[in-house]
Coordinates of C-alpha atoms and ligand atoms in Angstrom, one line a residue:
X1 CA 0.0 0.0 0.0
X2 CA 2.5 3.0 1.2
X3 CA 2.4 5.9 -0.6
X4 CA 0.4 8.2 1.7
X5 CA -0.5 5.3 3.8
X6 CA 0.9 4.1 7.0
X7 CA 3.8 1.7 6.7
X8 CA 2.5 -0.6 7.7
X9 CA -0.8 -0.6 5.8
X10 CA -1.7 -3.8 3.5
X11 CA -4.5 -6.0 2.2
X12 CA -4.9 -9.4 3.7
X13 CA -6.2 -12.7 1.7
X14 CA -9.7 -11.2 1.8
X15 CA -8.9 -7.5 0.6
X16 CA -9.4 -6.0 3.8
X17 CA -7.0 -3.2 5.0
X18 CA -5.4 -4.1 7.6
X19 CA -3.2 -2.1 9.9
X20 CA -0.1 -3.7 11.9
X21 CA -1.9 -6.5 11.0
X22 CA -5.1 -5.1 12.0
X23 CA -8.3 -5.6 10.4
X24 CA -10.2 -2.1 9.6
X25 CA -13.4 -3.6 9.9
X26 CA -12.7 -4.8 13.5
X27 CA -11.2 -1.5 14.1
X28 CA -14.5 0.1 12.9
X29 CA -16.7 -2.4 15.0
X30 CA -14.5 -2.5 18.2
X31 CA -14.4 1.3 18.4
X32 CA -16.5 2.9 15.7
X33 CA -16.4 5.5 13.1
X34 CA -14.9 7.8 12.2
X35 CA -12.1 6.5 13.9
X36 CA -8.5 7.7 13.6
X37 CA -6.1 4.8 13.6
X38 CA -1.8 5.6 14.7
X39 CA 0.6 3.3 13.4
X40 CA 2.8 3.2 16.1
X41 CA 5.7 1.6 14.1
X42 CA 5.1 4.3 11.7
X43 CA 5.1 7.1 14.1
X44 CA 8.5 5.6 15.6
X45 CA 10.1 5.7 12.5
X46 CA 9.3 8.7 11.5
X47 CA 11.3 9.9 14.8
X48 CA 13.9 7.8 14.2
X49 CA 14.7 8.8 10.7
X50 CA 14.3 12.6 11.3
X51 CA 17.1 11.8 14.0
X52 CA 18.9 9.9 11.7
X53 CA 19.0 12.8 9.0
X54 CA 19.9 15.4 11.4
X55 CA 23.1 13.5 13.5
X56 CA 23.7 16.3 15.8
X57 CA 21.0 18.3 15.3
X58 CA 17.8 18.6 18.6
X59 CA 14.6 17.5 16.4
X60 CA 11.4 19.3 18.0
X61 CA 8.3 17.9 17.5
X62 CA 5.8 21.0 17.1
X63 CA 2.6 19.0 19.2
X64 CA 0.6 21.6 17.1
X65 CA 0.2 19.0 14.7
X66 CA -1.4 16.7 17.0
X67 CA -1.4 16.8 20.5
X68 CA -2.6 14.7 23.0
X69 CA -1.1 12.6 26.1
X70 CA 0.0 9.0 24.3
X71 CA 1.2 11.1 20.9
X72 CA 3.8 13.3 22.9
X73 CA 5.0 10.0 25.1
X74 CA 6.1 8.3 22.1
X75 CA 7.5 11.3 20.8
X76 CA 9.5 12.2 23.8
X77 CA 11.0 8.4 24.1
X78 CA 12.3 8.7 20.6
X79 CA 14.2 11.3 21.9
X80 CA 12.7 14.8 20.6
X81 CA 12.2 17.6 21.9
X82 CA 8.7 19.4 22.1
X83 CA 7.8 22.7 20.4
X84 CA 4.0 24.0 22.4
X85 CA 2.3 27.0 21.6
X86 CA 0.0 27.4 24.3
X87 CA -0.6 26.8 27.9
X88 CA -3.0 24.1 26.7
X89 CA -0.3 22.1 24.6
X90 CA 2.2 22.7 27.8
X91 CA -0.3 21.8 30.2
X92 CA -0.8 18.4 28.0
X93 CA 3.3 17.8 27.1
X94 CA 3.1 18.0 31.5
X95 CA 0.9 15.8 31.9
X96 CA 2.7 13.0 29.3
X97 CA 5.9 13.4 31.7
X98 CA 7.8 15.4 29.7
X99 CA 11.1 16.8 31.0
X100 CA 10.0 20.7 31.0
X101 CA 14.0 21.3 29.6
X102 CA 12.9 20.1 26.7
X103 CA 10.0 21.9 25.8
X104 CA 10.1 25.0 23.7
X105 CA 7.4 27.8 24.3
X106 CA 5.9 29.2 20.9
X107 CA 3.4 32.0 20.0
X108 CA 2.5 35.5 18.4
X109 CA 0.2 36.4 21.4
X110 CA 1.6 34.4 24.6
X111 CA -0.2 35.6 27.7
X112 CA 0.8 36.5 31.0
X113 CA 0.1 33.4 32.1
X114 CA 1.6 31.0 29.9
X115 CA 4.9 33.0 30.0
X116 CA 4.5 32.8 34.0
X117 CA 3.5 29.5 33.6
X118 CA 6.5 28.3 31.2
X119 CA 9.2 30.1 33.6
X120 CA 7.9 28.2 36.7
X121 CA 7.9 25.2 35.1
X122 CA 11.0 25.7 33.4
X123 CA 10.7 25.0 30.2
X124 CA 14.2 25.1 27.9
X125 CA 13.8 27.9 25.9
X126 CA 11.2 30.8 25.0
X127 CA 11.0 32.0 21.4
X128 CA 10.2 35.9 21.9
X129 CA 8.1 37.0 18.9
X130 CA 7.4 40.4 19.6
X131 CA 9.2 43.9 21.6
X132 CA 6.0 43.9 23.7
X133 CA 6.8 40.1 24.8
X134 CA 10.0 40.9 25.5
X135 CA 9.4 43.9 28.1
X136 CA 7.0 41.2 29.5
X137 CA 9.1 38.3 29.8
X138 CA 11.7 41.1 31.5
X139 CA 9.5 42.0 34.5
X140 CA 7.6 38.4 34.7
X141 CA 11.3 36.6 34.7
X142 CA 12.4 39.3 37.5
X143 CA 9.7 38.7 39.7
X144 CA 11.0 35.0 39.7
X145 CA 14.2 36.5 39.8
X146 CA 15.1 34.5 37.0
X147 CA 16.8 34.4 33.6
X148 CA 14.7 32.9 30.8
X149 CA 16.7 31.9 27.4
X150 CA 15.2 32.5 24.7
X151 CA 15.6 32.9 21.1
X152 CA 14.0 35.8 18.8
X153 CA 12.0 34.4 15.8
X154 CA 13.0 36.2 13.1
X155 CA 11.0 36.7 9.7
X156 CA 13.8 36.3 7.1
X157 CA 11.5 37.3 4.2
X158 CA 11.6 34.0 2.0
X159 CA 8.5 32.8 0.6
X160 CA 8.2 29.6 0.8
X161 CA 5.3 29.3 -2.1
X162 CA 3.2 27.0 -0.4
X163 CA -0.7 27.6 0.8
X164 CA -1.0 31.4 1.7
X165 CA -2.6 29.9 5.4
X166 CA 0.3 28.3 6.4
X167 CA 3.3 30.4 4.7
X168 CA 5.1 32.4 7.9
X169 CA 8.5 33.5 6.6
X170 CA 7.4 36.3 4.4
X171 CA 8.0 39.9 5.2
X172 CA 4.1 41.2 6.0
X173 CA 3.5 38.4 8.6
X174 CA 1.8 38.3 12.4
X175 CA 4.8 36.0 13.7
X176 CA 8.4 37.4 14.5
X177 CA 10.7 40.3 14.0
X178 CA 10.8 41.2 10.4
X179 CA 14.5 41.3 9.8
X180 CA 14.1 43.8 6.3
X181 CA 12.7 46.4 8.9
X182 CA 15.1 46.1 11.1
X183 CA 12.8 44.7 13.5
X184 CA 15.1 41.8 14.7
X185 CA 17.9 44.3 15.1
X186 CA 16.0 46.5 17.3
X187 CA 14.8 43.6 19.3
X188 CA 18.7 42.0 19.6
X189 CA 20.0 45.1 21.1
X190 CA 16.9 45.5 23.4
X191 CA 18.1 42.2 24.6
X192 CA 21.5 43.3 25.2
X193 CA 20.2 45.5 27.8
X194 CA 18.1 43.2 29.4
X195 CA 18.5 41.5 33.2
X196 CA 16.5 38.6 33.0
X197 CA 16.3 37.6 29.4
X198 CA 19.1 35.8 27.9
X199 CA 19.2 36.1 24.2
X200 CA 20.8 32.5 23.1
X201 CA 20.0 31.6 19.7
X202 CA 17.3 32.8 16.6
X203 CA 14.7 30.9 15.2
X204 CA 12.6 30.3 12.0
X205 CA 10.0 29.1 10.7
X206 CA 9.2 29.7 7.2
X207 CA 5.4 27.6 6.4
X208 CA 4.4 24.2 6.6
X209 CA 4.2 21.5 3.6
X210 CA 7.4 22.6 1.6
X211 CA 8.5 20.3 -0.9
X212 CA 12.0 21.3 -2.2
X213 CA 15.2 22.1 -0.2
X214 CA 15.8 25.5 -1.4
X215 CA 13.5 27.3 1.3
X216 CA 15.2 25.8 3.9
X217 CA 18.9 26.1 2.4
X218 CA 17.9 30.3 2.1
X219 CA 16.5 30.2 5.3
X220 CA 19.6 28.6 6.3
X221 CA 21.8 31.1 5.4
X222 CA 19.8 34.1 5.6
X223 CA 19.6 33.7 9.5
X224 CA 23.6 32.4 9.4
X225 CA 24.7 35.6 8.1
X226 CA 22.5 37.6 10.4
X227 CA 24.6 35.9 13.4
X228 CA 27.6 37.1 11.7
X229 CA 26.7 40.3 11.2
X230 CA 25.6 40.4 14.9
X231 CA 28.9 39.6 16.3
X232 CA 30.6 41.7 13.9
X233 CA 28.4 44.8 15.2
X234 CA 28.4 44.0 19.0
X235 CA 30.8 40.9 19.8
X236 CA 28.2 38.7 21.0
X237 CA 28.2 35.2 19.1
X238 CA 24.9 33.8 19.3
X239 CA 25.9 29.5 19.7
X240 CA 21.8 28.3 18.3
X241 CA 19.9 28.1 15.2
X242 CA 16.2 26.7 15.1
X243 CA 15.4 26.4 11.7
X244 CA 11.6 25.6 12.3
X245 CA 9.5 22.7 10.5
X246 CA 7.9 22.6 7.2
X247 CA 9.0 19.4 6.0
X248 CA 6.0 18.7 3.2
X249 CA 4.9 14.8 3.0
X250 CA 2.7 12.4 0.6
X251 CA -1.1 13.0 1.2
X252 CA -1.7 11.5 -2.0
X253 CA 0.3 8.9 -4.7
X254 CA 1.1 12.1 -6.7
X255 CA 3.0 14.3 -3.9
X256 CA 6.7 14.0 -4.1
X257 CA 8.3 15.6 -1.1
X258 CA 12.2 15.2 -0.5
X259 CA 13.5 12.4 1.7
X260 CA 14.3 13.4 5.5
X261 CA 17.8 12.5 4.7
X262 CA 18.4 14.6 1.7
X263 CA 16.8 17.4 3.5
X264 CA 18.9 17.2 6.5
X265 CA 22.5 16.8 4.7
X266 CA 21.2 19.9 2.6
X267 CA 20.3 21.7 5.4
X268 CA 23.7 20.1 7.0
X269 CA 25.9 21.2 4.7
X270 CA 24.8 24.5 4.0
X271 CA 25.1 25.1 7.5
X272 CA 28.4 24.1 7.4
X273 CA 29.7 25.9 3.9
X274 CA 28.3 28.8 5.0
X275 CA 29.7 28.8 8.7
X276 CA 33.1 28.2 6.7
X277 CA 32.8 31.7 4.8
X278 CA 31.6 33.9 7.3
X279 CA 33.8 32.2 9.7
X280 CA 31.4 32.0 12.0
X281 CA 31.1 28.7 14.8
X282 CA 29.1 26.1 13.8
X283 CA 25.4 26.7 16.2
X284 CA 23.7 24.3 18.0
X285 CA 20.9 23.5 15.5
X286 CA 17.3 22.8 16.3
X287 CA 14.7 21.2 13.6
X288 CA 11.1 21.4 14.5
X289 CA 8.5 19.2 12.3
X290 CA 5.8 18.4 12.9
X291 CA 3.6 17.4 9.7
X292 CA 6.4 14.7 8.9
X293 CA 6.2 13.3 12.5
X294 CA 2.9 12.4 12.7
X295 CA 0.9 13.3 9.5
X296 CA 2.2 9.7 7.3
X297 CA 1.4 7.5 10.7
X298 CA -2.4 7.9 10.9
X299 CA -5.5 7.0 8.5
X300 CA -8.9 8.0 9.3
X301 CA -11.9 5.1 8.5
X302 CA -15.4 6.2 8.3
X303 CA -18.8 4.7 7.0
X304 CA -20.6 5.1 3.8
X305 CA -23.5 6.6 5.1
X306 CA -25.1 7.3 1.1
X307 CA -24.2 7.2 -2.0
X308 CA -26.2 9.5 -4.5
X309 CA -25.4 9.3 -8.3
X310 CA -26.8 12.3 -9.7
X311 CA -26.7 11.3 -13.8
X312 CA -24.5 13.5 -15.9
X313 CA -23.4 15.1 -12.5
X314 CA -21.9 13.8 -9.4
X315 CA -22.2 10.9 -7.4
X316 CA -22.2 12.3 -3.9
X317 CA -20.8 9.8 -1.1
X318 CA -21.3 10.8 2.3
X319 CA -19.9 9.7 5.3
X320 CA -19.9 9.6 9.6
X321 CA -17.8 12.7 9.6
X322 CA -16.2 15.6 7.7
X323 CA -15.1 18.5 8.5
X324 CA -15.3 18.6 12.0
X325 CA -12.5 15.8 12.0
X326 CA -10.5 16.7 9.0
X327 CA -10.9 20.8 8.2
X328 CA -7.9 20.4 5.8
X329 CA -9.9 20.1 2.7
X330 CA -12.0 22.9 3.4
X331 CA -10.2 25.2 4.5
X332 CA -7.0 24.6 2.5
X333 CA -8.5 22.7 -0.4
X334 CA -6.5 19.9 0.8
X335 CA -6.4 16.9 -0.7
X336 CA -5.6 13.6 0.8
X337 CA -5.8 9.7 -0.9
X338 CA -9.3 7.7 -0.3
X339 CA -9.3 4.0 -0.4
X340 CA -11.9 1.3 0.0
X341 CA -11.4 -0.2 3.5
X342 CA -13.3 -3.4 3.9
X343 CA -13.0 -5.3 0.9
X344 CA -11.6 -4.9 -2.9
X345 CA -13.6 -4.5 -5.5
X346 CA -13.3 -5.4 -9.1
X347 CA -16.1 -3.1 -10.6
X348 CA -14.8 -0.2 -12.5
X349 CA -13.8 2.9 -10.7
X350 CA -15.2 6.0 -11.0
X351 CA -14.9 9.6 -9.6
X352 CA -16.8 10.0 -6.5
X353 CA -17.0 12.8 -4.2
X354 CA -17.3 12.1 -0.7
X355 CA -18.3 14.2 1.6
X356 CA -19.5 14.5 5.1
X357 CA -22.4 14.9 7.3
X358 CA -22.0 18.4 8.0
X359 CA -24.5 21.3 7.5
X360 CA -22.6 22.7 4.5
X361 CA -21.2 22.3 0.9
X362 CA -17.6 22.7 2.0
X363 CA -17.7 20.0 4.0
X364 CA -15.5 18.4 1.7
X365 CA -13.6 14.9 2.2
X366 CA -12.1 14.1 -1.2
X367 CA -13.3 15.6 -4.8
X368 CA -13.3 13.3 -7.6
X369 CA -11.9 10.2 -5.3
X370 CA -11.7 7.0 -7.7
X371 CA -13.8 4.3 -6.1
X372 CA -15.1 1.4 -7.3
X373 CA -18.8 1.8 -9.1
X374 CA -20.1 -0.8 -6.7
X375 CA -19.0 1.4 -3.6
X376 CA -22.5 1.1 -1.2
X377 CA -24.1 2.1 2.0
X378 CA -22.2 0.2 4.8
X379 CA -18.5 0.4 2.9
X380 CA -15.6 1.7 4.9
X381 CA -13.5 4.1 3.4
X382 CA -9.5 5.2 4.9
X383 CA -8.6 8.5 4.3
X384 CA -4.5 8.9 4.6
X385 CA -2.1 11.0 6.4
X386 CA -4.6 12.4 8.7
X387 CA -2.6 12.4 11.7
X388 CA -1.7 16.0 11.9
X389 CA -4.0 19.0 11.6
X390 CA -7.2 16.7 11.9
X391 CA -7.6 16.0 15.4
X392 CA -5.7 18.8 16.8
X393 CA -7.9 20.8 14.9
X394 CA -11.6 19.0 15.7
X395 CA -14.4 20.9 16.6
X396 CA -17.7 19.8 17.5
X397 CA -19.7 21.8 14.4
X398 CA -23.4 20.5 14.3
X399 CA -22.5 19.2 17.8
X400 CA -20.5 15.7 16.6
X401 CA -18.7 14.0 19.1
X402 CA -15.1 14.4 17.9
X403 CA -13.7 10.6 17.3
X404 CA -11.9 7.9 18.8
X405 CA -8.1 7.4 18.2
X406 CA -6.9 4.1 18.5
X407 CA -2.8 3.0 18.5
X408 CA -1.8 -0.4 16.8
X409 CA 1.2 -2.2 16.8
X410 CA 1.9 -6.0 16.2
X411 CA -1.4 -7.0 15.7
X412 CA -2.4 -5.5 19.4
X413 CA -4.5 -2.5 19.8
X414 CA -4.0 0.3 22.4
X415 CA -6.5 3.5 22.8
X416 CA -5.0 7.0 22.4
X417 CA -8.4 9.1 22.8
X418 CA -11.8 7.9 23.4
X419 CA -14.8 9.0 21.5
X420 CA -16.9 12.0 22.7
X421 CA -20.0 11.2 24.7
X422 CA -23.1 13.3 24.0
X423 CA -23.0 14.0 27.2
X424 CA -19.8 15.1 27.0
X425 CA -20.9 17.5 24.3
X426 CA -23.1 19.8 26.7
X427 CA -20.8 18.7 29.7
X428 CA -19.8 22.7 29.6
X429 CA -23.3 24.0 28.8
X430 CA -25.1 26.1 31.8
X431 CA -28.7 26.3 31.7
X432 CA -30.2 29.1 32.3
X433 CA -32.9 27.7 35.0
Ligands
LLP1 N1 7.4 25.5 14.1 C1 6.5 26.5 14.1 C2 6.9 27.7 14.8 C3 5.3 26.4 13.5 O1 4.4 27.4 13.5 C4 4.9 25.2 12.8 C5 3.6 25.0 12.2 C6 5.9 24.1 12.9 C7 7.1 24.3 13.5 C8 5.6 22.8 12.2 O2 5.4 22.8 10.9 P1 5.2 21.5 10.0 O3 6.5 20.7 10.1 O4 4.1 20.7 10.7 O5 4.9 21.9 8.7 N2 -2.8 23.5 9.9 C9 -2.0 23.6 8.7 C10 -0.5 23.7 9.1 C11 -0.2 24.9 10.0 C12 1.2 24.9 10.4 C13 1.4 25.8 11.6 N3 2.8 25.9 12.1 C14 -2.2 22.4 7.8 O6 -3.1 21.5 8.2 O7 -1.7 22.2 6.7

């Protein structure tokens, strides 16, 4: 199977997809649909060959992508670090035992709070995004009588031409100092003058789902040269270099992102060419994926709920979920592979678009999917690479319990999440008498 799909995805005897060796359609009666299924061999590897492509390099997993309790443990025991962005994705990397040191505290608008929060905890380094964070972190790290390291993300101005929602690095963005307005240089030597905030490093991050090397080689350099020029105009040698994420992978048989390994020597040996020339010491470097990590590992089944050919027009396939489990498709016009789950089919296949069950036309899953023509009420369908930005970006529109997530590895089955009650659903709600 590969491609898109989990490595260890196959058909057995019968034509059933089976994950680790596990059936879907005992996945889908055990636990349901929709049902987001983690290979946990998959999700290892992933890790492991991120480390592998970056020997010496920290790989942070940014828990954006998907965040919850069992995802960040097996994260953390191959060895990453963990990029968070709020006090809700600290509060959960906590609560999976993660060593604070290792977490790194993200975000355009941190509060009080989770700046508070992140210094009592102690998390291992702060990127400082704006001049107002940085007078806050000043007088919040005091009052601890602390010193907080941090790096400053900078906005290097390199469009990385991928959806306008998730590029970052170009000049006219919300996140970072924009180093073509002298932003970052007005926000270095505020740092020099600082008591509780260390600067120790710069950081990066230039969009999400980048295919080629040649964003991240000019990101690369841009930010090396910048730590040049900042020791050549106040002696102070800044020793690390966060590069962010982005790394792009296969949603369907037709994407063709780099390897991890040809990635990281280009990234490797850029770093090192160019440290050469401006005779600068190589930085500690820092990676942070977080697509890559987790987005190949998981596939999403649901049921056929209908199928309605409409002649000369489209046959409309709707399923037990949508857009409240996967927003990718409609809000980025993502589009990610669709396969029959349950069985294989010999009929001819034709272009189907499936859909889900929500109160709108965007609710998109897949346009023009090619399923077979005998595709019916009751079929299960696997949707790949859904593990990141699905369920870290559920909601409960038209008041659907968000899904179940089930791990499996070596033919056993271990749950990650469980489904949503409806009880659950108005657990929150006060009424009024
Ligand atoms: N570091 C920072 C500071 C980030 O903002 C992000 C992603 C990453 C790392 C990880 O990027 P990745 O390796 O996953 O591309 N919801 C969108 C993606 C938004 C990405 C946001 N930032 C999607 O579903 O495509």
């Amino acid at each position: 199977m590969p491609g898109p799909w989990p490595l260890t995805a196959e058909r057995d005897d019968a034509g059933v997809l089976t994950i680790a060796g596990v059936a879907a359609t005992d996945l889908a009666r055990e636990h349901g649909t929709p049902l987001w299924v983690v290979d946990e061999a998959d999700l290892r590897e992933r890790c492991r060959r991120y480390r592998e492509g970056f020997p010496g390099v920290d790989v942070a997993y940014a828990s954006k992508a998907w965040c919850t309790v069992g995802v960040l443990q097996i994260v953390a025991e191959e060895g990453l670090w963990i990029d968070v962005a709020s006090d809700g994705e600290l509060h959960t990397a906590l609560v999976a035992g993660v060593d604070p040191a290792t977490l790194i505290l993200h975000g355009n608008n941190k509060s009080d709070r989770e700046l508070d929060r992140a210094l009592e905890v102690g998390v291992g380094r702060i990127v400082v995004d704006s001049l107002d964070e940085l007078e806050r972190l000043e007088r919040l790290a005091g009052a601890r009588d602390h010193v907080a390291q941090v790096w400053l993300r900078i906005t290097p101005g390199i469009d990385a031409h991928t959806h306008e929602y998730v590029r970052t690095g170009h000049d006219d963005a919300k996140f970072g100092f924009t180093l073509s307005l002298g932003l970052a240089d007005e926000a270095f030597r505020r740092c020099l003058d600082l008591v509780h905030v260390e600067v120790v490093g710069v950081h990066a991050h230039i969009g999400s789902q980048i295919f080629g090397t040649d964003p991240f080689i000019a990101n690369a350099e841009v930010m090396l040269d910048l730590l040049a020029r900042w020791r050549d105009e106040h002696g102070v040698v800044l020793t690390e270099l966060n590069l962010g994420g982005g790394m792009g992978i296969r949603y369907t048989h037709e994407d063709h992102p780099v390897e991890v390994a040809r990635y990281g020597k280009a990234v490797l040996e850029t770093v090192a060419e160019r440290c050469d020339v401006l005779g600068f010491p190589q930085p500690r470097l820092v990676v942070e994926p977080g697509r890559a990590i987790v987005g190949p590992s998981t596939l999403t089944l649901y049921e056929v709920g209908t199928v309605k050919p409409l002649p000369g027009l489209t046959t409309w396939v709707s399923v037990d979920g949508g857009m409240s489990d996967n927003i990718r498709p409609a809000l980025y016009d993502a589009e990610h592979e669709v396969a029959l789950a349950n069985r294989t089919s010999d009929a001819e296949p034709h272009a189907v678009t499936v859909v889900g069950k929500h109160c709108e036309s965007g609710d998109l899953v897949r346009e023009h999917a090619p399923l077979p023509g005998d595709l019916a009420v009751g079929d299960l369908l696997a949707v790949a690479a859904t593990g990141a930005y699905t369920e870290s970006m559920a909601s409960n529109y038209n008041r659907l319990p968000r899904p179940a997530a089930v791990l499996v590895r070596d033919g056993q089955v271990r749950p990650l999440l469980r489904r949503e009650s409806l009880d659950d659903l108005v657990r929150r709600d006060i009424p009024l008498s």
